[in-house]
XYZ file of N, CA, C and O in Angstrom:
732
model
N -113.239 88.055 23.375
C -114.247 88.187 24.407
C -114.343 86.923 25.257
O -114.574 87.009 26.447
N -114.172 85.785 24.641
C -114.312 84.534 25.389
C -113.164 84.310 26.378
O -113.266 83.450 27.242
N -112.092 85.082 26.266
C -110.980 84.951 27.210
C -111.293 85.604 28.558
O -110.547 85.414 29.506
N -112.354 86.385 28.603
C -112.778 87.055 29.835
C -111.752 88.096 30.287
O -111.671 88.430 31.463
N -110.987 88.590 29.365
C -109.958 89.593 29.638
C -110.627 90.969 29.792
O -111.317 91.421 28.878
N -110.450 91.643 30.927
C -111.105 92.944 31.153
C -110.803 93.984 30.073
O -111.678 94.753 29.684
N -109.585 94.004 29.578
C -109.233 95.004 28.559
C -110.000 94.754 27.256
O -110.357 95.707 26.551
N -110.283 93.502 26.953
C -111.033 93.174 25.736
C -112.496 93.586 25.904
O -113.118 94.111 24.980
N -113.043 93.381 27.091
C -114.421 93.815 27.368
C -114.539 95.326 27.210
O -115.498 95.829 26.623
N -113.561 96.039 27.732
C -113.549 97.500 27.614
C -113.461 97.914 26.155
O -114.161 98.832 25.707
N -112.621 97.239 25.404
C -112.476 97.516 23.975
C -113.809 97.300 23.251
O -114.220 98.124 22.426
N -114.496 96.228 23.587
C -115.779 95.929 22.950
C -116.830 96.981 23.319
O -117.599 97.429 22.465
N -116.860 97.376 24.574
C -117.801 98.400 25.014
C -117.517 99.726 24.310
O -118.439 100.418 23.865
N -116.244 100.056 24.163
C -115.870 101.273 23.426
C -116.274 101.155 21.957
O -116.706 102.139 21.348
N -116.120 99.973 21.403
C -116.535 99.750 20.014
C -118.041 99.980 19.868
O -118.483 100.583 18.886
N -118.804 99.517 20.836
C -120.253 99.764 20.808
C -120.525 101.272 20.820
O -121.293 101.778 20.011
N -119.897 101.970 21.740
C -120.142 103.414 21.900
C -119.719 104.223 20.685
O -120.344 105.220 20.343
N -118.637 103.801 20.033
C -118.084 104.573 18.922
C -118.481 104.035 17.550
O -117.977 104.521 16.530
N -119.349 103.059 17.517
C -119.742 102.434 16.245
C -120.297 103.479 15.276
O -121.055 104.369 15.664
N -119.896 103.335 14.013
C -120.361 104.266 12.988
C -121.492 103.687 12.153
O -122.048 104.366 11.314
N -121.801 102.419 12.389
C -122.909 101.805 11.641
C -123.699 100.890 12.559
O -123.218 100.471 13.621
N -124.895 100.589 12.137
C -125.744 99.687 12.902
C -125.114 98.296 12.992
O -125.186 97.642 14.025
N -124.499 97.836 11.918
C -123.863 96.520 11.917
C -122.767 96.436 12.967
O -122.655 95.447 13.697
N -121.933 97.461 13.052
C -120.868 97.487 14.057
C -121.453 97.502 15.469
O -120.986 96.783 16.349
N -122.464 98.332 15.676
C -123.069 98.452 17.005
C -123.706 97.120 17.411
O -123.566 96.666 18.541
N -124.404 96.471 16.498
C -125.050 95.193 16.804
C -124.031 94.089 17.080
O -124.241 93.257 17.958
N -122.933 94.084 16.334
C -121.893 93.079 16.564
C -121.318 93.222 17.971
O -121.146 92.234 18.695
N -121.063 94.444 18.378
C -120.544 94.686 19.726
C -121.588 94.325 20.773
O -121.264 93.714 21.801
N -122.840 94.666 20.518
C -123.924 94.365 21.460
C -124.078 92.859 21.653
O -124.239 92.378 22.781
N -123.977 92.115 20.572
C -124.086 90.655 20.657
C -122.927 90.055 21.470
O -123.132 89.172 22.303
N -121.729 90.543 21.245
C -120.575 90.059 22.018
C -120.725 90.395 23.502
O -120.455 89.559 24.362
N -121.170 91.597 23.778
C -121.368 91.986 25.175
C -122.442 91.125 25.834
O -122.279 90.666 26.961
N -123.521 90.896 25.142
C -124.620 90.083 25.686
C -124.143 88.675 26.017
O -124.513 88.119 27.046
N -123.333 88.101 25.164
C -122.913 86.714 25.355
C -121.719 86.535 26.277
O -121.614 85.514 26.941
N -120.827 87.518 26.315
C -119.575 87.309 27.043
C -119.329 88.283 28.195
O -118.438 88.041 29.003
N -120.067 89.365 28.240
C -119.836 90.355 29.294
C -121.163 90.953 29.759
O -121.417 92.139 29.571
N -122.017 90.123 30.343
C -123.354 90.609 30.710
C -123.342 91.815 31.646
O -124.227 92.664 31.555
N -122.344 91.909 32.506
C -122.277 93.072 33.399
C -122.041 94.353 32.603
O -122.597 95.399 32.916
N -121.212 94.251 31.593
C -120.941 95.406 30.737
C -122.066 95.626 29.730
O -122.249 96.731 29.230
N -122.804 94.584 29.433
C -123.842 94.656 28.403
C -125.063 95.450 28.833
O -125.712 96.077 28.004
N -125.375 95.446 30.113
C -126.639 96.055 30.543
C -126.749 97.525 30.140
O -127.797 97.955 29.637
N -125.692 98.311 30.298
C -125.742 99.717 29.884
C -125.921 99.847 28.377
O -126.702 100.674 27.910
N -125.197 99.026 27.634
C -125.303 99.081 26.176
C -126.700 98.663 25.713
O -127.278 99.289 24.821
N -127.253 97.620 26.325
C -128.606 97.174 25.968
C -129.636 98.248 26.279
O -130.545 98.505 25.476
N -129.509 98.876 27.428
C -130.429 99.961 27.800
C -130.309 101.129 26.834
O -131.321 101.702 26.412
N -129.078 101.473 26.486
C -128.854 102.572 25.542
C -129.470 102.251 24.182
O -130.169 103.061 23.586
N -129.207 101.052 23.693
C -129.726 100.639 22.386
C -131.251 100.670 22.397
O -131.886 101.203 21.490
N -131.840 100.117 23.443
C -133.298 100.083 23.555
C -133.874 101.497 23.578
O -134.818 101.803 22.850
N -133.330 102.365 24.412
C -133.840 103.734 24.522
C -133.732 104.481 23.190
O -134.635 105.238 22.823
N -132.661 104.233 22.481
C -132.432 104.943 21.218
C -133.334 104.455 20.086
O -133.747 105.249 19.237
N -133.666 103.143 20.060
C -134.354 102.577 18.903
C -135.731 101.979 19.202
O -136.341 101.379 18.320
N -136.248 102.140 20.416
C -137.497 101.460 20.793
C -138.684 101.794 19.903
O -139.627 101.008 19.805
N -138.662 102.923 19.217
C -139.761 103.308 18.337
C -139.538 102.894 16.885
O -140.357 103.208 16.024
N -138.449 102.186 16.625
C -138.135 101.739 15.270
C -138.237 100.214 15.212
O -137.300 99.504 15.569
N -139.367 99.743 14.728
C -139.652 98.304 14.737
C -138.583 97.495 14.023
O -138.185 96.430 14.509
N -138.099 97.971 12.894
C -137.095 97.210 12.155
C -135.814 97.024 12.964
O -135.195 95.950 12.939
N -135.429 98.036 13.698
C -134.225 97.937 14.519
C -134.501 97.065 15.746
O -133.647 96.278 16.167
N -135.703 97.172 16.298
C -136.048 96.360 17.464
C -136.048 94.871 17.111
O -135.800 94.038 17.987
N -136.308 94.542 15.859
C -136.179 93.146 15.436
C -134.776 92.639 15.755
O -134.598 91.524 16.248
N -133.779 93.452 15.471
C -132.386 93.078 15.739
C -132.135 92.961 17.244
O -131.460 92.038 17.696
N -132.666 93.894 17.993
C -132.508 93.885 19.450
C -133.086 92.597 20.044
O -132.433 91.912 20.825
N -134.314 92.268 19.658
C -134.947 91.060 20.182
C -134.180 89.806 19.768
O -134.043 88.863 20.543
N -133.663 89.806 18.547
C -132.888 88.644 18.077
C -131.603 88.478 18.895
O -131.233 87.351 19.254
N -130.932 89.565 19.203
C -129.715 89.491 20.027
C -130.044 88.929 21.404
O -129.353 88.042 21.908
N -131.117 89.400 21.999
C -131.493 88.941 23.344
C -131.904 87.470 23.344
O -131.550 86.714 24.233
N -132.667 87.046 22.321
C -133.166 85.668 22.264
C -132.099 84.674 21.823
O -132.232 83.477 22.070
N -131.048 85.144 21.190
C -129.969 84.271 20.729
C -128.861 84.106 21.759
O -127.901 83.372 21.516
N -128.998 84.754 22.872
C -127.959 84.729 23.903
C -127.684 83.311 24.384
O -128.598 82.518 24.588
N -126.407 83.027 24.586
C -126.001 81.710 25.082
C -125.899 81.694 26.609
O -125.559 80.682 27.197
N -126.204 82.821 27.228
C -126.092 82.907 28.686
C -127.248 82.188 29.372
O -128.325 82.035 28.811
N -127.010 81.787 30.591
C -128.045 81.188 31.430
C -129.157 82.220 31.648
O -128.887 83.399 31.766
N -130.384 81.766 31.673
C -131.518 82.654 31.931
C -132.114 83.286 30.689
O -132.965 84.181 30.795
N -131.698 82.843 29.516
C -132.219 83.431 28.285
C -133.727 83.233 28.169
O -134.451 84.159 27.796
N -134.220 82.050 28.488
C -135.659 81.815 28.397
C -136.428 82.802 29.275
O -137.421 83.393 28.827
N -135.986 83.015 30.476
C -136.667 83.949 31.375
C -136.674 85.359 30.797
O -137.676 86.071 30.884
N -135.572 85.763 30.182
C -135.516 87.094 29.579
C -136.432 87.185 28.368
O -137.090 88.201 28.155
N -136.510 86.119 27.582
C -137.398 86.105 26.417
C -138.858 86.184 26.867
O -139.652 86.934 26.299
N -139.204 85.426 27.884
C -140.576 85.481 28.417
C -140.901 86.902 28.864
O -141.976 87.434 28.561
N -139.987 87.553 29.570
C -140.210 88.921 30.038
C -140.330 89.895 28.865
O -141.156 90.816 28.904
N -139.537 89.701 27.827
C -139.570 90.610 26.672
C -140.900 90.563 25.924
O -141.247 91.510 25.224
N -141.654 89.497 26.089
C -142.969 89.429 25.444
C -143.934 90.486 25.992
O -144.897 90.833 25.327
N -143.646 91.007 27.180
C -144.478 92.052 27.787
C -143.946 93.447 27.492
O -144.520 94.436 27.933
N -142.845 93.514 26.775
C -142.235 94.803 26.478
C -143.135 95.602 25.533
O -143.698 95.040 24.590
N -143.268 96.905 25.743
C -144.107 97.733 24.858
C -143.667 97.718 23.387
O -144.489 97.940 22.495
N -142.407 97.434 23.126
C -141.914 97.403 21.740
C -142.235 96.093 21.036
O -142.065 95.985 19.824
N -142.710 95.097 21.778
C -143.028 93.788 21.204
C -144.526 93.663 20.988
O -145.320 94.073 21.834
N -144.899 93.097 19.845
C -146.308 92.858 19.542
C -146.420 91.501 18.862
O -145.881 91.288 17.780
N -147.130 90.575 19.502
C -147.268 89.216 18.986
C -147.995 89.191 17.638
O -147.908 88.213 16.906
N -148.658 90.271 17.286
C -149.381 90.332 16.011
C -148.503 90.804 14.856
O -148.947 90.843 13.716
N -147.261 91.158 15.160
C -146.320 91.599 14.121
C -145.384 90.432 13.818
O -144.508 90.110 14.629
N -145.554 89.792 12.657
C -144.773 88.584 12.342
C -143.265 88.731 12.487
O -142.603 87.831 13.014
N -142.704 89.847 12.044
C -141.252 89.996 12.132
C -140.770 90.077 13.578
O -139.686 89.583 13.904
N -141.568 90.668 14.448
C -141.187 90.713 15.856
C -141.247 89.316 16.471
O -140.386 88.939 17.266
N -142.245 88.539 16.081
C -142.345 87.159 16.567
C -141.158 86.346 16.081
O -140.539 85.601 16.849
N -140.819 86.484 14.810
C -139.649 85.771 14.285
C -138.377 86.187 15.018
O -137.517 85.355 15.305
N -138.255 87.477 15.305
C -137.045 87.981 15.958
C -136.903 87.485 17.380
O -135.808 87.109 17.793
N -137.985 87.480 18.123
C -137.896 87.072 19.529
C -138.090 85.567 19.690
O -137.180 84.854 20.108
N -139.240 85.070 19.312
C -139.556 83.654 19.527
C -138.783 82.777 18.543
O -138.231 81.745 18.918
N -138.729 83.189 17.282
C -138.007 82.413 16.275
C -136.519 82.332 16.561
O -135.899 81.282 16.401
N -135.928 83.434 17.007
C -134.500 83.411 17.351
C -134.255 82.502 18.545
O -133.253 81.784 18.588
N -135.166 82.519 19.510
C -135.020 81.605 20.647
C -135.089 80.152 20.171
O -134.301 79.319 20.606
N -136.001 79.858 19.259
C -136.164 78.484 18.756
C -134.924 78.009 17.994
O -134.680 76.809 17.900
N -134.137 78.941 17.470
C -132.896 78.583 16.759
C -131.672 78.654 17.665
O -130.549 78.444 17.215
N -131.880 78.953 18.935
C -130.790 79.079 19.890
C -130.457 77.682 20.419
O -131.190 77.121 21.223
N -129.339 77.103 19.987
C -129.043 75.716 20.370
C -128.785 75.521 21.859
O -128.982 74.429 22.380
N -128.381 76.557 22.553
C -128.121 76.431 23.979
C -129.423 76.512 24.779
O -129.713 75.656 25.606
N -130.218 77.519 24.523
C -131.427 77.741 25.322
C -132.575 76.819 24.921
O -133.255 76.267 25.785
N -132.797 76.639 23.628
C -133.915 75.802 23.180
C -133.730 74.348 23.613
O -134.659 73.702 24.065
N -132.515 73.837 23.509
C -132.235 72.437 23.844
C -131.768 72.255 25.291
O -131.204 71.222 25.627
N -132.013 73.225 26.141
C -131.610 73.116 27.538
C -132.173 71.828 28.126
O -133.307 71.437 27.834
N -131.389 71.159 28.929
C -131.758 69.837 29.433
C -133.034 69.825 30.264
O -133.625 68.778 30.482
N -133.490 70.984 30.729
C -134.732 71.055 31.516
C -135.965 70.761 30.671
O -137.006 70.401 31.201
N -135.855 70.954 29.350
C -137.004 70.780 28.464
C -137.906 72.003 28.408
O -138.890 72.025 27.674
N -137.558 73.050 29.177
C -138.389 74.256 29.223
C -138.427 74.984 27.875
O -139.425 75.601 27.535
N -137.333 74.907 27.118
C -137.319 75.538 25.798
C -138.332 74.886 24.869
O -139.046 75.570 24.127
N -138.421 73.571 24.915
C -139.398 72.849 24.102
C -140.815 73.254 24.495
O -141.674 73.494 23.650
N -141.052 73.314 25.800
C -142.382 73.662 26.306
C -142.767 75.079 25.886
O -143.885 75.337 25.458
N -141.816 76.006 26.007
C -142.081 77.398 25.638
C -142.451 77.512 24.160
O -143.441 78.154 23.814
N -141.663 76.884 23.295
C -141.948 76.985 21.862
C -143.262 76.282 21.527
O -144.039 76.775 20.706
N -143.560 75.173 22.165
C -144.857 74.512 21.942
C -145.998 75.443 22.333
O -146.989 75.573 21.595
N -145.877 76.109 23.469
C -146.901 77.080 23.890
C -147.067 78.179 22.856
O -148.182 78.581 22.525
N -145.941 78.666 22.340
C -145.985 79.753 21.356
C -146.595 79.282 20.038
O -147.352 80.020 19.408
N -146.280 78.057 19.616
C -146.865 77.514 18.383
C -148.381 77.474 18.525
O -149.115 77.918 17.634
N -148.866 76.979 19.642
C -150.316 76.879 19.865
C -150.944 78.271 19.925
O -151.977 78.519 19.298
N -150.325 79.168 20.653
C -150.862 80.531 20.786
C -150.881 81.270 19.453
O -151.886 81.870 19.075
N -149.773 81.227 18.744
C -149.635 82.003 17.511
C -150.428 81.372 16.369
O -150.870 82.066 15.457
N -150.656 80.067 16.431
C -151.446 79.399 15.401
C -152.825 80.026 15.266
O -153.356 80.140 14.159
N -153.397 80.468 16.371
C -154.721 81.104 16.333
C -154.668 82.478 15.647
O -155.663 82.931 15.087
N -153.503 83.116 15.660
C -153.342 84.442 15.057
C -152.790 84.380 13.637
O -153.192 85.145 12.769
N -151.810 83.483 13.427
C -151.108 83.440 12.151
C -150.530 82.029 11.940
O -149.403 81.753 12.361
N -151.286 81.153 11.283
C -150.827 79.773 11.082
C -149.495 79.651 10.338
O -148.743 78.724 10.586
N -149.208 80.589 9.449
C -147.931 80.525 8.721
C -146.747 80.713 9.652
O -145.762 79.978 9.581
N -146.833 81.700 10.533
C -145.753 81.938 11.488
C -145.649 80.751 12.438
O -144.550 80.277 12.755
N -146.807 80.249 12.890
C -146.813 79.105 13.809
C -146.189 77.873 13.171
O -145.432 77.148 13.822
N -146.471 77.638 11.915
C -145.889 76.465 11.248
C -144.383 76.628 11.090
O -143.630 75.655 11.195
N -143.918 77.845 10.875
C -142.481 78.094 10.831
C -141.833 77.803 12.172
O -140.761 77.199 12.242
N -142.484 78.211 13.251
C -141.968 77.929 14.591
C -141.976 76.431 14.879
O -141.063 75.912 15.520
N -142.997 75.739 14.404
C -143.082 74.285 14.615
C -141.901 73.567 13.974
O -141.475 72.508 14.440
N -141.349 74.150 12.927
C -140.179 73.575 12.277
C -138.961 73.491 13.188
O -138.020 72.753 12.897
N -138.992 74.219 14.303
C -137.875 74.163 15.258
C -137.705 72.768 15.850
O -136.639 72.424 16.334
N -138.746 71.963 15.776
C -138.712 70.618 16.349
C -138.183 69.568 15.360
O -138.210 68.382 15.648
N -137.685 70.002 14.223
C -137.302 69.077 13.151
C -136.187 68.099 13.506
O -136.050 67.063 12.872
N -135.388 68.409 14.518
C -134.295 67.501 14.879
C -134.732 66.431 15.883
O -133.898 65.705 16.424
N -136.013 66.315 16.087
C -136.586 65.338 17.013
C -135.993 63.929 16.860
O -135.565 63.341 17.846
N -135.905 63.378 15.650
C -135.380 62.009 15.526
C -133.912 61.860 15.922
O -133.463 60.762 16.220
N -133.163 62.952 15.953
C -131.720 62.872 16.201
C -131.340 63.147 17.657
O -130.164 63.133 17.991
N -132.307 63.377 18.509
C -132.014 63.748 19.890
C -131.719 62.539 20.772
O -132.044 61.407 20.430
N -131.136 62.815 21.924
C -130.921 61.768 22.919
C -132.282 61.275 23.403
O -133.292 61.950 23.215
N -132.297 60.137 24.041
C -133.564 59.562 24.534
C -134.298 60.530 25.457
O -135.504 60.710 25.339
N -133.554 61.149 26.370
C -134.183 62.078 27.324
C -134.810 63.271 26.610
O -135.960 63.629 26.861
N -134.053 63.884 25.701
C -134.582 65.042 24.983
C -135.704 64.641 24.027
O -136.659 65.385 23.855
N -135.576 63.480 23.431
C -136.614 63.005 22.523
C -137.929 62.823 23.282
O -139.001 63.172 22.785
N -137.852 62.297 24.483
C -139.050 62.134 25.311
C -139.658 63.492 25.633
O -140.873 63.689 25.491
N -138.826 64.435 26.054
C -139.319 65.778 26.385
C -139.957 66.451 25.171
O -141.052 67.008 25.261
N -139.271 66.394 24.032
C -139.787 67.037 22.829
C -141.025 66.317 22.324
O -141.980 66.946 21.860
N -141.033 65.000 22.414
C -142.187 64.222 21.962
C -143.458 64.591 22.704
O -144.540 64.674 22.108
N -143.336 64.821 24.006
C -144.494 65.241 24.805
C -145.050 66.559 24.269
O -146.262 66.728 24.115
N -144.164 67.489 23.950
C -144.597 68.801 23.452
C -145.180 68.697 22.040
O -146.165 69.358 21.723
N -144.582 67.862 21.213
C -145.121 67.664 19.862
C -146.525 67.057 19.925
O -147.423 67.485 19.189
N -146.722 66.087 20.785
C -148.050 65.484 20.947
C -149.048 66.509 21.483
O -150.210 66.530 21.072
N -148.602 67.349 22.375
C -149.484 68.386 22.931
C -149.925 69.353 21.837
O -151.094 69.731 21.761
N -148.982 69.732 20.973
C -149.347 70.606 19.846
C -150.328 69.876 18.938
O -151.378 70.416 18.576
N -149.973 68.668 18.566
C -150.789 67.879 17.629
C -152.221 67.710 18.136
O -153.170 67.753 17.360
N -152.398 67.538 19.437
C -153.722 67.306 20.020
C -154.425 68.592 20.450
O -155.489 68.530 21.058
N -153.842 69.713 20.121
C -154.448 70.993 20.473
C -155.721 71.215 19.651
O -155.722 71.026 18.435
N -156.810 71.607 20.308
C -158.049 71.838 19.562
C -157.895 73.027 18.604
O -157.172 73.971 18.885
N -158.560 72.928 17.473
C -158.576 73.991 16.460
C -157.194 74.303 15.895
O -156.903 75.435 15.510
N -156.345 73.301 15.819
C -155.014 73.468 15.251
C -155.141 73.615 13.734
O -155.924 72.904 13.092
N -154.375 74.516 13.164
C -154.418 74.708 11.710
C -153.846 73.487 10.997
O -153.048 72.732 11.561
N -154.245 73.321 9.746
C -153.721 72.220 8.930
C -152.213 72.340 8.741
O -151.509 71.336 8.720
N -151.735 73.582 8.580
C -150.292 73.810 8.385
C -149.479 73.229 9.537
O -148.533 72.470 9.333
N -149.841 73.600 10.748
C -149.085 73.158 11.922
C -149.271 71.661 12.131
O -148.301 70.951 12.408
N -150.493 71.181 11.983
C -150.768 69.753 12.168
C -149.899 68.916 11.229
O -149.296 67.933 11.645
N -149.820 69.330 9.974
C -149.034 68.587 8.987
C -147.544 68.550 9.362
O -146.905 67.499 9.298
N -147.006 69.680 9.758
C -145.585 69.742 10.110
C -145.289 68.898 11.342
O -144.344 68.102 11.358
N -146.108 69.032 12.370
C -145.888 68.290 13.615
C -146.049 66.792 13.386
O -145.236 65.990 13.865
N -147.048 66.407 12.621
C -147.264 64.988 12.329
C -146.086 64.416 11.553
O -145.604 63.318 11.854
N -145.605 65.156 10.584
C -144.460 64.702 9.792
C -143.211 64.525 10.666
O -142.462 63.558 10.515
N -143.008 65.457 11.597
C -141.859 65.352 12.500
C -141.987 64.122 13.383
O -141.027 63.358 13.549
N -143.167 63.908 13.944
C -143.377 62.736 14.795
C -143.201 61.424 14.023
O -142.650 60.462 14.551
N -143.643 61.402 12.787
C -143.544 60.177 11.984
C -142.129 59.933 11.488
O -141.793 58.821 11.088
N -141.272 60.941 11.529
C -139.898 60.776 11.040
C -139.029 60.020 12.037
O -137.899 59.686 11.740
N -139.563 59.770 13.200
C -138.798 59.082 14.240
C -138.591 57.631 13.901
O -139.408 56.848 13.670
């Protein structure tokens, strides 16, 4: 797929269409999302239409979308938060969409710092609903001491913002403080 060869894209799209298992279909969907976005849109629409009422399967869909290495992933993740199949009160959906984005090394660490800001916003928002999920998301900042000066500055601002957030749970406060002190 990374060769950008049209025949390989067609083969992958056919593999998606003819898949006999969910694992096969998801593998093809992930390849299409990352390497053939023009070909992926039909497959993504098909997958969504077929499984939108099945929360367990939608977890996989959201994870594929949030793990994408393509440009614009953050914007797509933000938009998916308004999707009828997504519910911020369902921990597994949050892990699939927001958690997968936080583990996405391309989008989360984007040089703009927007990935850091987005996850900080989500940690603060979700902390009010579910401190355990929020503390897990806060763990995405664990590589703070190992970052370049520019990224460390960007991430540090977001960590301080979380830490100084009013009514922050003890779980999140402890994790964020520990990360900041590890520098």
